[in-house]
Amino acid sequence: LAAARAGARVLLIEALHAPGGVGTLGHISVYWYGCRDGFTREIDDGLAALAGEKIANRNAWNSEQKAEWLRREIRRAGGAIWFGGIVSGALVAGRRVRGVVVNTPWGRGVVRAGMVVDATGNADVAAAAGAPCVTVSDLDLAVQGSGLPPRPFFPAYVNTDYTFIEDSDPVDITRAFVVGRRKFAGAFDLGALADSRE
């Protein structure tokens, strides 16, 4: 969003159907600690305007509204968004990443870029480009619980912590979806993004 506002030609490639990560699709919609000025305040003000009301409690937000506010602002700034795109490789020239290989519902292709920002949360682009990466292994003692949240019918805060998930393992992510479906069989729906802290 900042790059688009600064006049750069921007393409956001998002694997799921909305921007915002666990703060939108993961339904973790309550602040913990931290600075709430600057861009955070802008988001809070934007959400209040989108809802058409004054928000007395600025410690929480509506996940659906936040995703929509982010989408609108990126588009308003001139940025483009591809939903359902998964980056599966990096185009490297020398020591610079010059683009990404993207799988979309319409096929696979290369998106060339002057600058690539890896916001995958798992360093997927950096790893594909050959950058040294550290991954969680059985040698690590710090493990935090996670889960796949039930999606509430009415927007609400949902923070799950009932299993452990290895984010980089597609089989384990699939297992989390199966476990979540069984655990929350009576829920309206299941969140699209695991509430992981890895």
CSV table of C-alpha atoms in Angstrom, one decimal:
chain,number,residue,atom,x,y,z
A,1,LEU,CA,0.0,0.0,0.0
A,2,ALA,CA,2.8,2.4,0.8
A,3,ALA,CA,4.6,1.6,-2.4
A,4,ALA,CA,1.4,2.2,-4.4
A,5,ARG,CA,0.8,5.5,-2.7
A,6,ALA,CA,4.3,6.5,-3.5
A,7,GLY,CA,3.6,6.0,-7.2
A,8,ALA,CA,5.2,2.6,-7.7
A,9,ARG,CA,3.4,0.1,-10.0
A,10,VAL,CA,2.3,-2.6,-7.5
A,11,LEU,CA,0.9,-6.1,-7.8
A,12,LEU,CA,-0.2,-7.9,-4.6
A,13,ILE,CA,-0.3,-11.6,-5.1
A,14,GLU,CA,-2.4,-13.2,-2.4
A,15,ALA,CA,-2.9,-17.0,-2.0
A,16,LEU,CA,-6.3,-16.7,-0.4
A,17,HIS,CA,-9.3,-14.5,-1.1
A,18,ALA,CA,-8.6,-11.5,1.1
A,19,PRO,CA,-5.6,-9.5,2.3
A,20,GLY,CA,-4.6,-9.2,6.0
A,21,GLY,CA,-3.4,-12.7,7.0
A,22,VAL,CA,-4.4,-13.9,10.5
A,23,GLY,CA,-5.8,-10.4,11.3
A,24,THR,CA,-8.5,-11.0,8.8
A,25,LEU,CA,-8.8,-14.6,7.5
A,26,GLY,CA,-7.4,-16.0,10.8
A,27,HIS,CA,-10.0,-14.1,12.8
A,28,ILE,CA,-7.5,-12.9,15.4
A,29,SER,CA,-9.1,-9.4,15.5
A,30,VAL,CA,-7.9,-8.0,18.8
A,31,TYR,CA,-4.7,-6.0,19.5
A,32,TRP,CA,-2.3,-7.3,22.0
A,33,TYR,CA,0.3,-4.6,22.7
A,34,GLY,CA,2.2,-2.2,20.6
A,35,CYS,CA,2.1,1.3,19.1
A,36,ARG,CA,-1.3,2.3,17.7
A,37,ASP,CA,-0.3,5.4,15.9
A,38,GLY,CA,0.7,6.0,12.3
A,39,PHE,CA,-0.6,3.4,9.9
A,40,THR,CA,-2.4,1.5,12.6
A,41,ARG,CA,-4.4,4.6,13.5
A,42,GLU,CA,-5.1,5.1,9.8
A,43,ILE,CA,-6.5,1.6,9.6
A,44,ASP,CA,-8.6,2.1,12.7
A,45,ASP,CA,-10.0,5.4,11.4
A,46,GLY,CA,-10.7,3.8,8.0
A,47,LEU,CA,-12.6,0.9,9.6
A,48,ALA,CA,-14.7,3.4,11.6
A,49,ALA,CA,-15.5,5.3,8.4
A,50,LEU,CA,-16.2,2.0,6.6
A,51,ALA,CA,-18.6,0.9,9.3
A,52,GLY,CA,-20.2,4.4,9.3
A,53,GLU,CA,-19.9,4.7,13.1
A,54,LYS,CA,-17.6,5.8,15.9
A,55,ILE,CA,-15.8,2.8,17.3
A,56,ALA,CA,-15.5,3.2,21.1
A,57,ASN,CA,-13.3,0.1,21.5
A,58,ARG,CA,-10.2,0.4,19.3
A,59,ASN,CA,-8.8,-2.8,20.7
A,60,ALA,CA,-10.7,-4.9,18.2
A,61,TRP,CA,-12.0,-4.9,14.7
A,62,ASN,CA,-14.3,-6.6,12.3
A,63,SER,CA,-12.2,-9.0,10.2
A,64,GLU,CA,-14.4,-8.8,7.1
A,65,GLN,CA,-14.3,-5.0,7.2
A,66,LYS,CA,-10.6,-4.9,7.7
A,67,ALA,CA,-10.0,-7.1,4.7
A,68,GLU,CA,-12.3,-4.9,2.6
A,69,TRP,CA,-10.6,-1.7,3.8
A,70,LEU,CA,-7.2,-3.1,2.9
A,71,ARG,CA,-8.5,-4.2,-0.6
A,72,ARG,CA,-10.1,-0.8,-1.3
A,73,GLU,CA,-7.1,1.2,-0.2
A,74,ILE,CA,-4.7,-0.8,-2.4
A,75,ARG,CA,-7.0,-0.4,-5.4
A,76,ARG,CA,-7.5,3.3,-4.6
A,77,ALA,CA,-3.8,3.8,-4.6
A,78,GLY,CA,-3.5,2.2,-8.0
A,79,GLY,CA,-2.3,-1.2,-6.9
A,80,ALA,CA,-3.5,-4.4,-8.5
A,81,ILE,CA,-4.4,-7.6,-6.6
A,82,TRP,CA,-4.4,-11.2,-7.8
A,83,PHE,CA,-6.3,-13.5,-5.4
A,84,GLY,CA,-5.7,-17.2,-5.6
A,85,GLY,CA,-2.1,-16.9,-6.7
A,86,ILE,CA,0.7,-19.0,-5.1
A,87,VAL,CA,4.3,-18.1,-5.6
A,88,SER,CA,6.2,-21.2,-6.4
A,89,GLY,CA,9.6,-19.9,-7.5
A,90,ALA,CA,11.8,-16.8,-7.9
A,91,LEU,CA,13.3,-15.3,-11.0
A,92,VAL,CA,16.9,-14.4,-10.0
A,93,ALA,CA,19.5,-12.4,-11.9
A,94,GLY,CA,22.8,-12.3,-10.3
A,95,ARG,CA,22.1,-11.6,-6.6
A,96,ARG,CA,18.8,-9.9,-7.2
A,97,VAL,CA,15.2,-11.3,-7.3
A,98,ARG,CA,13.7,-9.9,-10.5
A,99,GLY,CA,10.4,-11.6,-10.4
A,100,VAL,CA,8.4,-14.6,-9.2
A,101,VAL,CA,6.9,-17.7,-10.6
A,102,VAL,CA,3.1,-17.7,-9.8
A,103,ASN,CA,0.5,-20.4,-10.0
A,104,THR,CA,-3.0,-19.0,-10.5
A,105,PRO,CA,-6.4,-20.5,-11.3
A,106,TRP,CA,-5.7,-19.6,-15.0
A,107,GLY,CA,-2.2,-21.2,-15.2
A,108,ARG,CA,1.4,-20.8,-14.3
A,109,GLY,CA,3.6,-17.8,-15.3
A,110,VAL,CA,6.3,-15.4,-14.4
A,111,VAL,CA,5.8,-11.9,-13.1
A,112,ARG,CA,8.8,-9.7,-13.6
A,113,ALA,CA,9.5,-7.0,-11.1
A,114,GLY,CA,12.0,-4.3,-10.3
A,115,MET,CA,11.5,-5.1,-6.6
A,116,VAL,CA,9.9,-8.1,-4.8
A,117,VAL,CA,8.6,-7.9,-1.2
A,118,ASP,CA,8.3,-11.3,0.4
A,119,ALA,CA,5.3,-11.0,2.7
A,120,THR,CA,4.5,-14.7,2.8
A,121,GLY,CA,5.3,-15.0,6.5
A,122,ASN,CA,7.4,-18.1,5.7
A,123,ALA,CA,10.2,-16.5,3.6
A,124,ASP,CA,8.9,-18.6,0.6
A,125,VAL,CA,10.3,-16.1,-2.0
A,126,ALA,CA,13.6,-15.7,-0.2
A,127,ALA,CA,14.0,-19.5,0.1
A,128,ALA,CA,13.1,-20.0,-3.6
A,129,ALA,CA,15.7,-17.5,-4.5
A,130,GLY,CA,18.3,-19.4,-2.6
A,131,ALA,CA,18.7,-17.2,0.5
A,132,PRO,CA,19.9,-18.9,3.6
A,133,CYS,CA,16.8,-19.6,5.8
A,134,VAL,CA,16.3,-21.1,9.2
A,135,THR,CA,13.4,-23.4,9.7
A,136,VAL,CA,11.8,-24.9,12.7
A,137,SER,CA,13.0,-28.5,13.4
A,138,ASP,CA,12.9,-31.0,16.2
A,139,LEU,CA,16.0,-29.3,17.6
A,140,ASP,CA,13.9,-26.2,18.5
A,141,LEU,CA,12.5,-26.1,22.0
A,142,ALA,CA,10.2,-23.1,21.5
A,143,VAL,CA,6.9,-24.4,20.2
A,144,GLN,CA,3.6,-22.6,20.4
A,145,GLY,CA,0.2,-24.1,20.0
A,146,SER,CA,-2.0,-23.1,17.0
A,147,GLY,CA,-5.2,-24.2,15.3
A,148,LEU,CA,-7.6,-23.6,12.5
A,149,PRO,CA,-10.3,-21.3,13.8
A,150,PRO,CA,-14.1,-21.8,13.3
A,151,ARG,CA,-15.4,-18.9,11.3
A,152,PRO,CA,-18.2,-17.2,13.3
A,153,PHE,CA,-21.5,-16.3,11.5
A,154,PHE,CA,-21.2,-12.8,13.0
A,155,PRO,CA,-17.6,-11.3,12.9
A,156,ALA,CA,-15.9,-12.0,16.2
A,157,TYR,CA,-12.5,-12.6,17.7
A,158,VAL,CA,-11.4,-16.2,17.5
A,159,ASN,CA,-8.0,-17.3,18.7
A,160,THR,CA,-7.4,-21.1,18.5
A,161,ASP,CA,-4.8,-23.1,20.4
A,162,TYR,CA,-5.6,-26.8,20.3
A,163,THR,CA,-2.9,-28.4,18.2
A,164,PHE,CA,0.5,-27.9,16.7
A,165,ILE,CA,1.0,-27.2,13.0
A,166,GLU,CA,4.2,-27.4,10.9
A,167,ASP,CA,3.5,-24.4,8.5
A,168,SER,CA,5.9,-25.6,5.8
A,169,ASP,CA,4.4,-29.1,5.5
A,170,PRO,CA,1.4,-29.2,3.2
A,171,VAL,CA,0.4,-32.6,4.6
A,172,ASP,CA,0.3,-31.2,8.1
A,173,ILE,CA,-1.7,-28.1,7.0
A,174,THR,CA,-4.2,-30.5,5.4
A,175,ARG,CA,-4.3,-32.5,8.7
A,176,ALA,CA,-5.1,-29.2,10.5
A,177,PHE,CA,-8.1,-28.6,8.2
A,178,VAL,CA,-9.4,-32.1,8.8
A,179,VAL,CA,-9.0,-31.8,12.6
A,180,GLY,CA,-10.6,-28.3,12.5
A,181,ARG,CA,-13.6,-29.6,10.5
A,182,ARG,CA,-14.1,-32.4,13.0
A,183,LYS,CA,-13.6,-30.2,16.1
A,184,PHE,CA,-15.9,-27.5,14.9
A,185,ALA,CA,-18.5,-29.6,13.0
A,186,GLY,CA,-21.3,-27.3,14.2
A,187,ALA,CA,-19.6,-24.0,13.2
A,188,PHE,CA,-20.9,-21.8,10.4
A,189,ASP,CA,-17.6,-22.3,8.5
A,190,LEU,CA,-13.9,-22.8,9.1
A,191,GLY,CA,-11.3,-20.1,8.8
A,192,ALA,CA,-9.1,-20.1,5.7
A,193,LEU,CA,-5.8,-19.5,7.6
A,194,ALA,CA,-4.3,-21.3,10.5
A,195,ASP,CA,-3.7,-19.2,13.6
A,196,SER,CA,0.0,-20.1,13.6
A,197,ARG,CA,2.8,-18.3,15.4
A,198,GLU,CA,5.8,-19.9,13.7
